[in-house]
Each structure stands twice: as C-alpha cells, then as structure tokens.
Tab-separated table of N, CA, C and O in Angstrom:
chain	number	residue	atom	x	y	z
A	234	GLN	N	22.651	60.244	47.304
A	234	GLN	CA	23.594	59.600	46.858
A	234	GLN	C	22.883	59.031	45.616
A	234	GLN	O	21.841	59.382	44.933
A	235	VAL	N	23.549	57.705	44.947
A	235	VAL	CA	23.028	57.197	43.662
A	235	VAL	C	22.248	55.922	44.065
A	235	VAL	O	22.663	54.930	44.994
A	236	GLN	N	21.502	55.107	42.878
A	236	GLN	CA	21.014	53.938	43.113
A	236	GLN	C	20.827	53.399	41.819
A	236	GLN	O	20.500	54.313	40.640
A	237	LEU	N	20.643	52.052	41.376
A	237	LEU	CA	20.325	51.630	40.121
A	237	LEU	C	19.159	50.797	40.291
A	237	LEU	O	19.048	50.173	41.338
A	238	VAL	N	18.301	50.990	39.306
A	238	VAL	CA	16.980	50.234	39.397
A	238	VAL	C	17.020	49.056	37.800
A	238	VAL	O	17.085	49.855	37.144
A	239	GLU	N	17.013	47.907	38.276
A	239	GLU	CA	16.934	47.437	36.906
A	239	GLU	C	15.279	46.833	36.800
A	239	GLU	O	14.305	46.840	37.549
A	240	SER	N	15.034	46.698	35.567
A	240	SER	CA	13.587	46.258	35.000
A	240	SER	C	13.485	45.606	34.014
A	240	SER	O	14.609	45.203	33.152
A	241	GLY	N	12.745	44.670	33.734
A	241	GLY	CA	12.730	44.017	32.306
A	241	GLY	C	13.117	42.753	32.153
A	241	GLY	O	12.514	41.813	31.107
A	242	GLY	N	13.126	42.174	33.445
A	242	GLY	CA	12.981	40.296	33.777
A	242	GLY	C	11.672	40.138	33.486
A	242	GLY	O	10.650	40.624	33.258
A	243	GLY	N	11.875	38.523	33.535
A	243	GLY	CA	10.571	37.897	33.390
A	243	GLY	C	10.758	36.372	32.683
A	243	GLY	O	11.870	35.921	32.651
A	244	LEU	N	9.881	35.922	32.554
A	244	LEU	CA	9.776	34.549	31.646
A	244	LEU	C	9.435	34.555	30.383
A	244	LEU	O	8.755	35.116	29.753
A	245	VAL	N	10.379	33.257	30.099
A	245	VAL	CA	10.623	33.654	28.187
A	245	VAL	C	10.988	32.319	27.824
A	245	VAL	O	11.397	31.568	28.684
A	246	GLN	N	10.332	31.612	26.613
A	246	GLN	CA	10.469	30.911	26.290
A	246	GLN	C	12.067	30.578	25.668
A	246	GLN	O	12.669	31.400	24.964
A	247	ALA	N	12.715	29.296	25.855
A	247	ALA	CA	14.277	29.220	25.063
A	247	ALA	C	13.869	29.716	23.135
A	247	ALA	O	12.652	29.524	22.603
A	248	GLY	N	14.662	30.446	22.703
A	248	GLY	CA	14.958	30.937	21.453
A	248	GLY	C	14.205	32.329	21.645
A	248	GLY	O	14.291	33.298	20.516
A	249	GLY	N	13.513	32.963	22.874
A	249	GLY	CA	13.208	33.976	22.565
A	249	GLY	C	14.208	35.586	23.421
A	249	GLY	O	15.284	34.811	23.369
A	250	SER	N	13.537	36.528	23.180
A	250	SER	CA	14.344	37.816	23.458
A	250	SER	C	13.896	38.437	25.014
A	250	SER	O	12.345	38.519	25.199
A	251	LEU	N	14.393	39.276	25.656
A	251	LEU	CA	13.895	40.011	26.380
A	251	LEU	C	15.172	41.109	26.646
A	251	LEU	O	16.247	41.400	26.067
A	252	ARG	N	14.748	42.475	26.847
A	252	ARG	CA	15.533	43.486	27.181
A	252	ARG	C	15.366	43.964	28.497
A	252	ARG	O	14.219	44.295	29.261
A	253	LEU	N	16.695	44.153	29.181
A	253	LEU	CA	16.928	44.130	30.619
A	253	LEU	C	17.157	46.035	30.629
A	253	LEU	O	18.057	46.340	29.761
A	254	SER	N	16.402	46.631	31.175
A	254	SER	CA	17.045	48.259	31.326
A	254	SER	C	17.526	48.652	33.083
A	254	SER	O	17.140	47.752	33.701
A	255	CYS	N	18.341	49.412	32.771
A	255	CYS	CA	18.735	49.744	34.254
A	255	CYS	C	18.811	51.266	34.552
A	255	CYS	O	19.689	52.172	33.328
A	256	ALA	N	18.346	52.066	35.167
A	256	ALA	CA	18.405	53.366	35.592
A	256	ALA	C	18.987	53.609	36.426
A	256	ALA	O	18.809	53.585	37.746
A	257	ALA	N	19.891	54.871	36.411
A	257	ALA	CA	20.543	55.246	37.346
A	257	ALA	C	20.018	56.408	37.888
A	257	ALA	O	19.332	57.605	37.051
A	258	THR	N	19.863	56.907	39.064
A	258	THR	CA	19.377	58.161	39.759
A	258	THR	C	20.058	58.896	40.935
A	258	THR	O	20.810	58.112	41.874
A	259	GLY	N	19.875	60.109	41.030
A	259	GLY	CA	20.551	60.604	42.202
A	259	GLY	C	21.208	61.572	41.744
A	259	GLY	O	21.202	62.420	40.720
A	260	ASN	N	22.323	62.220	42.606
A	260	ASN	CA	23.441	63.451	42.166
A	260	ASN	C	24.503	62.778	41.485
A	260	ASN	O	25.552	62.649	41.967
A	261	ILE	N	24.345	62.540	40.076
A	261	ILE	CA	25.133	61.940	39.331
A	261	ILE	C	25.788	62.825	38.441
A	261	ILE	O	25.091	63.754	37.978
A	262	PHE	N	27.196	62.950	38.360
A	262	PHE	CA	27.763	63.582	37.755
A	262	PHE	C	28.317	63.281	36.430
A	262	PHE	O	27.969	63.432	35.262
A	263	ARG	N	28.652	62.219	36.710
A	263	ARG	CA	29.131	61.206	35.438
A	263	ARG	C	29.005	59.793	35.743
A	263	ARG	O	29.285	59.273	36.683
A	264	ILE	N	28.711	58.824	34.660
A	264	ILE	CA	28.827	57.491	34.725
A	264	ILE	C	29.720	57.046	33.648
A	264	ILE	O	29.745	57.368	32.464
A	265	ASN	N	31.100	56.258	34.363
A	265	ASN	CA	31.929	55.899	33.667
A	265	ASN	C	31.926	54.512	32.621
A	265	ASN	O	32.404	54.385	31.738
A	266	ALA	N	31.537	53.461	33.729
A	266	ALA	CA	31.286	52.170	32.784
A	266	ALA	C	29.921	51.729	33.377
A	266	ALA	O	29.445	52.021	34.255
A	267	TRP	N	29.330	50.998	32.582
A	267	TRP	CA	28.164	49.968	32.522
A	267	TRP	C	28.783	48.265	32.756
A	267	TRP	O	29.523	48.305	31.898
A	268	TYR	N	28.184	47.759	33.869
A	268	TYR	CA	28.400	46.216	33.521
A	268	TYR	C	26.890	45.377	33.978
A	268	TYR	O	25.997	45.767	34.540
A	269	TRP	N	26.926	44.392	33.265
A	269	TRP	CA	25.728	43.353	33.778
A	269	TRP	C	26.513	42.293	34.282
A	269	TRP	O	27.367	41.616	33.344
A	270	TYR	N	25.844	41.683	35.254
A	270	TYR	CA	26.351	40.218	35.952
A	270	TYR	C	24.995	39.475	35.980
A	270	TYR	O	24.014	39.878	35.831
A	271	ARG	N	25.487	38.050	36.143
A	271	ARG	CA	24.211	37.309	36.766
A	271	ARG	C	24.683	36.209	37.597
A	271	ARG	O	25.945	36.216	37.515
A	272	GLN	N	23.512	35.598	38.391
A	272	GLN	CA	23.975	34.701	39.515
A	272	GLN	C	23.011	33.693	39.430
A	272	GLN	O	21.879	34.104	39.516
A	273	VAL	N	23.637	32.586	39.471
A	273	VAL	CA	22.544	31.403	39.546
A	273	VAL	C	22.845	31.303	40.960
A	273	VAL	O	23.863	31.198	41.824
A	274	PRO	N	21.722	30.637	41.805
A	274	PRO	CA	21.952	30.337	43.366
A	274	PRO	C	23.123	28.919	43.522
A	274	PRO	O	23.290	28.300	42.591
A	275	GLY	N	24.060	29.541	44.527
A	275	GLY	CA	25.080	28.745	44.887
A	275	GLY	C	26.026	28.556	43.938
A	275	GLY	O	27.259	27.939	43.874
A	276	LYS	N	26.535	29.745	42.929
A	276	LYS	CA	27.096	30.046	42.027
A	276	LYS	C	28.016	31.464	42.094
A	276	LYS	O	26.987	32.265	42.719
A	277	GLN	N	28.947	31.725	41.692
A	277	GLN	CA	29.596	32.811	41.475
A	277	GLN	C	29.004	33.566	41.049
A	277	GLN	O	28.389	33.268	39.710
A	278	ARG	N	28.893	34.919	41.178
A	278	ARG	CA	28.557	35.824	40.291
A	278	ARG	C	29.148	36.369	39.033
A	278	ARG	O	30.737	36.122	39.050
A	279	GLU	N	28.752	36.140	37.627
A	279	GLU	CA	29.647	36.189	36.656
A	279	GLU	C	29.496	37.127	35.783
A	279	GLU	O	28.010	37.871	35.591
A	280	ARG	N	30.263	38.051	35.236
A	280	ARG	CA	30.306	39.055	34.583
A	280	ARG	C	29.942	38.892	33.279
A	280	ARG	O	30.860	38.231	32.467
A	281	ILE	N	29.077	39.424	32.809
A	281	ILE	CA	28.721	38.963	31.356
A	281	ILE	C	28.632	40.199	30.251
A	281	ILE	O	28.799	39.943	28.935
A	282	ALA	N	28.806	41.279	30.528
A	282	ALA	CA	28.796	42.434	29.787
A	282	ALA	C	29.559	43.712	30.007
A	282	ALA	O	29.318	43.854	31.818
A	283	HIS	N	30.258	44.760	29.511
A	283	HIS	CA	30.538	45.758	30.184
A	283	HIS	C	30.878	46.730	28.894
A	283	HIS	O	31.059	46.414	27.678
A	284	LEU	N	30.613	48.067	29.099
A	284	LEU	CA	30.308	48.822	28.097
A	284	LEU	C	31.323	50.329	28.672
A	284	LEU	O	30.758	50.691	29.844
A	285	ALA	N	32.301	50.278	28.260
A	285	ALA	CA	33.197	51.681	28.680
A	285	ALA	C	33.092	52.829	28.413
A	285	ALA	O	31.674	53.018	27.576
A	286	ASN	N	33.499	53.813	28.697
A	286	ASN	CA	33.457	55.248	28.733
A	286	ASN	C	33.641	55.522	26.996
A	286	ASN	O	33.176	56.460	26.580
A	287	ASP	N	34.758	54.890	26.642
A	287	ASP	CA	34.860	54.728	25.373
A	287	ASP	C	33.983	54.229	24.242
A	287	ASP	O	34.694	54.157	22.709
A	288	ASP	N	33.038	53.877	24.717
A	288	ASP	CA	31.932	52.762	24.049
A	288	ASP	C	32.671	51.658	23.512
A	288	ASP	O	31.618	50.805	22.746
A	289	SER	N	33.682	51.097	24.088
A	289	SER	CA	34.070	49.748	23.841
A	289	SER	C	33.258	48.374	24.473
A	289	SER	O	32.815	48.928	26.029
A	290	THR	N	33.106	47.351	24.066
A	290	THR	CA	32.267	46.856	24.875
A	290	THR	C	33.220	45.307	24.774
A	290	THR	O	33.984	45.001	24.145
A	291	THR	N	32.889	44.470	26.048
A	291	THR	CA	33.337	43.021	26.174
A	291	THR	C	31.896	42.420	26.423
A	291	THR	O	31.178	42.572	27.247
A	292	TYR	N	32.028	40.781	26.215
A	292	TYR	CA	31.026	40.112	26.679
A	292	TYR	C	32.002	39.027	27.003
A	292	TYR	O	32.649	38.718	26.749
A	293	GLY	N	31.158	38.116	28.152
A	293	GLY	CA	31.431	37.074	28.466
A	293	GLY	C	31.472	35.792	27.205
A	293	GLY	O	30.250	36.055	26.686
A	294	ASP	N	31.858	34.754	27.550
A	294	ASP	CA	31.892	34.046	26.309
A	294	ASP	C	30.444	33.214	26.430
A	294	ASP	O	29.915	32.810	25.256
A	295	SER	N	30.054	32.923	27.633
A	295	SER	CA	28.745	32.408	27.595
A	295	SER	C	27.238	33.271	26.740
A	295	SER	O	26.514	32.704	26.184
A	296	VAL	N	27.776	34.501	26.401
A	296	VAL	CA	26.599	35.341	25.901
A	296	VAL	C	27.143	36.137	24.907
A	296	VAL	O	26.551	36.636	24.288
A	297	LYS	N	28.516	35.637	24.493
A	297	LYS	CA	28.974	36.610	23.246
A	297	LYS	C	28.122	36.146	21.927
A	297	LYS	O	27.811	34.967	21.555
A	298	GLY	N	27.556	37.318	21.282
A	298	GLY	CA	27.103	36.816	19.889
A	298	GLY	C	25.544	36.633	20.249
A	298	GLY	O	24.743	36.986	18.964
A	299	ARG	N	24.941	36.787	21.069
A	299	ARG	CA	23.676	37.051	21.373
A	299	ARG	C	23.084	38.157	22.413
A	299	ARG	O	22.151	38.207	22.532
A	300	PHE	N	23.888	38.305	23.431
A	300	PHE	CA	23.600	39.930	24.012
A	300	PHE	C	24.134	40.809	23.538
A	300	PHE	O	25.447	40.751	23.415
A	301	THR	N	23.564	42.127	23.746
A	301	THR	CA	24.266	43.507	23.647
A	301	THR	C	24.268	44.206	24.200
A	301	THR	O	22.805	44.630	24.952
A	302	ILE	N	25.143	44.894	25.138
A	302	ILE	CA	24.875	45.983	26.058
A	302	ILE	C	24.881	47.415	25.421
A	302	ILE	O	25.906	47.607	24.204
A	303	SER	N	24.062	48.225	25.868
A	303	SER	CA	23.951	49.884	25.176
A	303	SER	C	23.594	50.630	26.204
A	303	SER	O	23.426	50.309	27.890
A	304	ARG	N	23.656	51.945	26.225
A	304	ARG	CA	23.343	52.927	26.982
A	304	ARG	C	22.587	53.968	26.590
A	304	ARG	O	22.632	54.444	24.981
A	305	ASP	N	22.026	55.107	27.322
A	305	ASP	CA	21.518	55.865	26.752
A	305	ASP	C	21.753	57.339	27.950
A	305	ASP	O	21.569	57.062	28.827
A	306	ASN	N	23.081	58.070	27.335
A	306	ASN	CA	23.643	58.687	28.287
A	306	ASN	C	22.813	60.006	28.829
A	306	ASN	O	22.755	60.372	30.180
A	307	ALA	N	21.968	60.207	27.723
A	307	ALA	CA	20.807	61.657	28.112
A	307	ALA	C	19.692	61.082	29.644
A	307	ALA	O	19.570	62.193	30.364
A	308	LYS	N	19.557	59.973	29.469
A	308	LYS	CA	18.395	59.470	30.634
A	308	LYS	C	19.216	58.592	31.520
A	308	LYS	O	18.869	57.960	32.691
A	309	ASN	N	20.743	58.850	31.779
A	309	ASN	CA	21.221	57.802	32.627
A	309	ASN	C	20.934	56.328	32.796
A	309	ASN	O	20.602	55.527	33.716
A	310	MET	N	20.889	55.569	31.701
A	310	MET	CA	20.400	54.079	31.267
A	310	MET	C	21.029	53.437	30.704
A	310	MET	O	21.828	53.906	29.671
A	311	ALA	N	21.096	52.271	30.821
A	311	ALA	CA	21.828	51.178	30.004
A	311	ALA	C	21.029	50.140	29.735
A	311	ALA	O	19.975	50.157	30.761
A	312	PHE	N	21.327	49.216	28.966
A	312	PHE	CA	20.155	48.533	28.181
A	312	PHE	C	21.193	47.025	28.137
A	312	PHE	O	22.306	46.867	27.832
A	313	LEU	N	20.675	45.731	28.244
A	313	LEU	CA	20.854	44.430	28.075
A	313	LEU	C	20.135	43.884	26.871
A	313	LEU	O	19.073	43.523	27.444
A	314	ASP	N	20.231	44.037	25.977
A	314	ASP	CA	19.279	42.875	24.826
A	314	ASP	C	19.540	41.535	24.852
A	314	ASP	O	20.686	41.214	24.240
A	315	MET	N	18.817	40.712	25.299
A	315	MET	CA	19.283	39.350	25.268
A	315	MET	C	18.533	38.238	23.931
A	315	MET	O	17.056	38.303	24.016
A	316	ASN	N	19.197	37.854	23.332
A	316	ASN	CA	18.394	36.940	22.169
A	316	ASN	C	18.843	35.457	22.416
A	316	ASN	O	20.064	35.669	23.170
A	317	SER	N	18.115	34.802	21.394
A	317	SER	CA	18.245	33.353	21.077
A	317	SER	C	18.585	32.748	23.016
A	317	SER	O	20.023	32.316	22.867
A	318	LEU	N	17.534	33.404	23.763
A	318	LEU	CA	17.612	32.820	25.176
A	318	LEU	C	17.743	31.321	25.548
A	318	LEU	O	17.214	30.682	24.501
A	319	LYS	N	18.698	30.630	26.089
A	319	LYS	CA	18.804	29.463	26.472
A	319	LYS	C	18.570	29.241	28.007
A	319	LYS	O	18.332	29.958	28.856
A	320	PRO	N	17.515	27.914	28.181
A	320	PRO	CA	17.541	27.711	29.488
A	320	PRO	C	18.831	28.162	30.765
A	320	PRO	O	18.222	27.950	32.108
A	321	GLU	N	20.210	27.584	30.204
A	321	GLU	CA	21.115	27.910	31.214
A	321	GLU	C	21.352	29.787	31.209
A	321	GLU	O	22.042	30.070	32.206
A	322	ASP	N	20.699	30.634	30.592
A	322	ASP	CA	20.407	31.926	30.971
A	322	ASP	C	19.797	32.477	31.979
A	322	ASP	O	19.659	33.745	32.201
A	323	THR	N	18.725	31.120	32.645
A	323	THR	CA	18.490	31.502	33.885
A	323	THR	C	19.224	31.761	34.962
A	323	THR	O	19.886	31.351	35.250
A	324	ALA	N	18.874	33.371	35.403
A	324	ALA	CA	19.652	33.598	36.585
A	324	ALA	C	18.896	35.326	37.076
A	324	ALA	O	17.888	35.701	36.243
A	325	VAL	N	19.502	35.603	38.164
A	325	VAL	CA	18.898	36.884	38.664
A	325	VAL	C	20.131	37.899	37.928
A	325	VAL	O	21.457	37.550	38.343
A	326	TYR	N	19.917	38.887	37.105
A	326	TYR	CA	20.957	39.902	36.297
A	326	TYR	C	20.851	40.971	37.057
A	326	TYR	O	19.862	41.638	37.647
A	327	TYR	N	22.068	41.467	37.377
A	327	TYR	CA	22.359	42.730	38.134
A	327	TYR	C	23.056	43.665	37.019
A	327	TYR	O	23.826	43.420	36.482
A	328	CYS	N	23.036	44.937	37.435
A	328	CYS	CA	23.154	45.811	36.794
A	328	CYS	C	24.570	46.897	37.874
A	328	CYS	O	24.170	46.764	38.876
A	329	ASN	N	25.489	46.823	37.258
A	329	ASN	CA	26.369	47.329	37.893
A	329	ASN	C	27.314	48.776	37.314
A	329	ASN	O	27.233	48.948	36.191
A	330	ALA	N	27.493	49.889	37.901
A	330	ALA	CA	27.672	51.272	37.161
A	330	ALA	C	29.075	51.832	38.145
A	330	ALA	O	29.152	51.730	39.569
A	331	VAL	N	30.065	52.581	37.348
A	331	VAL	CA	30.938	53.323	38.071
A	331	VAL	C	30.316	54.764	38.039
A	331	VAL	O	30.429	55.064	37.080
A	332	ILE	N	30.174	55.299	38.918
A	332	ILE	CA	29.261	56.477	39.180
A	332	ILE	C	30.222	57.709	39.517
A	332	ILE	O	30.219	57.791	40.951
A	333	LYS	N	30.210	58.594	39.107
A	333	LYS	CA	31.021	60.203	40.072
A	333	LYS	C	29.737	60.717	40.301
A	333	LYS	O	28.738	61.168	39.367
A	334	ILE	N	29.422	61.212	41.466
A	334	ILE	CA	28.424	61.940	42.600
A	334	ILE	C	28.856	63.567	42.504
A	334	ILE	O	30.193	63.781	42.565
A	335	ILE	N	27.893	64.299	42.162
A	335	ILE	CA	28.022	65.600	42.320
A	335	ILE	C	28.665	65.901	43.595
A	335	ILE	O	28.235	65.557	44.362
A	336	ASP	N	30.111	66.796	43.418
A	336	ASP	CA	30.710	67.268	44.711
A	336	ASP	C	30.979	66.149	45.500
A	336	ASP	O	31.082	66.043	46.531
A	337	GLY	N	31.294	64.933	44.770
A	337	GLY	CA	32.111	63.668	45.732
A	337	GLY	C	32.180	62.881	44.772
A	337	GLY	O	33.160	63.347	43.715
A	338	GLY	N	32.976	61.556	45.295
A	338	GLY	CA	33.910	60.754	44.613
A	338	GLY	C	33.184	60.118	43.656
A	338	GLY	O	32.233	60.254	43.319
A	339	TRP	N	34.083	58.708	43.354
A	339	TRP	CA	33.428	57.796	42.515
A	339	TRP	C	32.758	56.936	43.461
A	339	TRP	O	33.437	56.267	44.346
A	340	ASN	N	31.783	56.101	42.988
A	340	ASN	CA	31.062	55.034	43.540
A	340	ASN	C	30.829	53.773	42.579
A	340	ASN	O	30.451	54.146	41.461
A	341	ASP	N	31.228	52.751	43.537
A	341	ASP	CA	30.697	51.615	42.990
A	341	ASP	C	29.175	50.980	42.924
A	341	ASP	O	28.990	50.594	44.242
A	342	VAL	N	28.279	50.847	41.947
A	342	VAL	CA	27.005	51.154	42.600
A	342	VAL	C	25.974	49.868	41.933
A	342	VAL	O	26.334	49.440	40.923
A	343	TRP	N	25.303	48.972	42.552
A	343	TRP	CA	24.677	47.807	42.154
A	343	TRP	C	23.220	48.205	42.319
A	343	TRP	O	22.851	48.777	42.983
A	344	GLY	N	22.846	47.069	41.172
A	344	GLY	CA	21.125	47.035	41.315
A	344	GLY	C	20.634	46.132	42.316
A	344	GLY	O	21.718	45.363	42.772
A	345	GLN	N	19.487	46.008	42.529
A	345	GLN	CA	19.043	44.828	43.098
A	345	GLN	C	18.897	43.768	42.335
A	345	GLN	O	18.653	42.588	43.345
A	346	GLY	N	18.867	43.376	41.021
A	346	GLY	CA	18.649	42.322	40.757
A	346	GLY	C	17.186	42.446	39.913
A	346	GLY	O	16.517	42.553	40.599
A	347	THR	N	17.330	41.654	38.708
A	347	THR	CA	15.888	41.159	38.291
A	347	THR	C	16.046	39.645	37.987
A	347	THR	O	16.861	39.358	37.295
A	348	GLN	N	15.010	38.891	37.804
A	348	GLN	CA	14.988	37.521	37.437
A	348	GLN	C	14.659	37.350	35.987
A	348	GLN	O	13.435	38.167	35.786
A	349	VAL	N	15.531	36.565	35.299
A	349	VAL	CA	15.185	35.899	34.195
A	349	VAL	C	15.289	34.448	34.125
A	349	VAL	O	15.964	33.997	34.481
A	350	THR	N	14.017	33.902	33.904
A	350	THR	CA	13.749	32.860	33.574
A	350	THR	C	13.474	32.193	32.259
A	350	THR	O	12.220	32.521	31.827
A	351	VAL	N	14.352	31.039	31.530
A	351	VAL	CA	14.211	30.593	30.121
A	351	VAL	C	13.641	29.138	30.352
A	351	VAL	O	14.494	28.561	30.859
A	352	SER	N	12.137	29.149	29.935
A	352	SER	CA	12.080	27.366	29.670
A	352	SER	C	12.266	26.772	28.557
A	352	SER	O	12.450	27.596	27.566
A	353	SER	N	12.477	25.526	28.575
A	353	SER	CA	12.859	24.925	27.502
A	353	SER	C	11.541	24.399	26.863
A	353	SER	O	10.547	24.335	27.460
C-alpha cells in the first residue's frame, strides 16, 4: 500500500516562513494530484492548495499570494512553502494525494498531519 508522511511543522513567529514536506511511499505507479489542507480544532478541514497533474495550481483565498505548492516527481514528494505567516495560520496541516498503485487502482491517501503554530 501507500502512505504519506508530512514533516516540517513547528513554531514560528508571525511574519516568518516554514516549508512543509510530504513524502509518498509504497507501491506507487503514479501520483495524479497533490493537496494541502489544514484544520483548527472545532472547525472543518480547509483545502488551501492544489497541484494538478498539468502543474496548474489553485489556492484558498486565505493563503493566496503567501503559500506555494510544488512537487518533486522523481522523489514522490510535495511541498508547501508558507511565507508571511500569521497567527491565524495556526493549524494541523495535512497532505493529500490521489495515487495509483502498481497493479491496482486509484487511492485517496492522507498523511497524519503536522502542527504549525504561529506566535504573535
């Protein structure tokens, strides 16, 4: 099977930057799309970034112009570069990908989440 593992979260001051990474491992044939979501306790999970197979990107209004999603196809990894961080960006960040496994079908795979805390 396949799994996603996020890394790079932590504590940062307002105005600072962080880079989140997401590594896909397992019997991967192809990764069709990458997503980043975030969730604050008591609120719905929010989709903040999407990277399609044709390299087109979309961003949530709350992060547009500050966050950038990218990927390294050779390493089966995706990244989220977060700049000009604000206290309201504090959340658990989740990586999500649509992955075709070898000799199998498409799977919607989620990482375990990584905490990002922005202090004022």
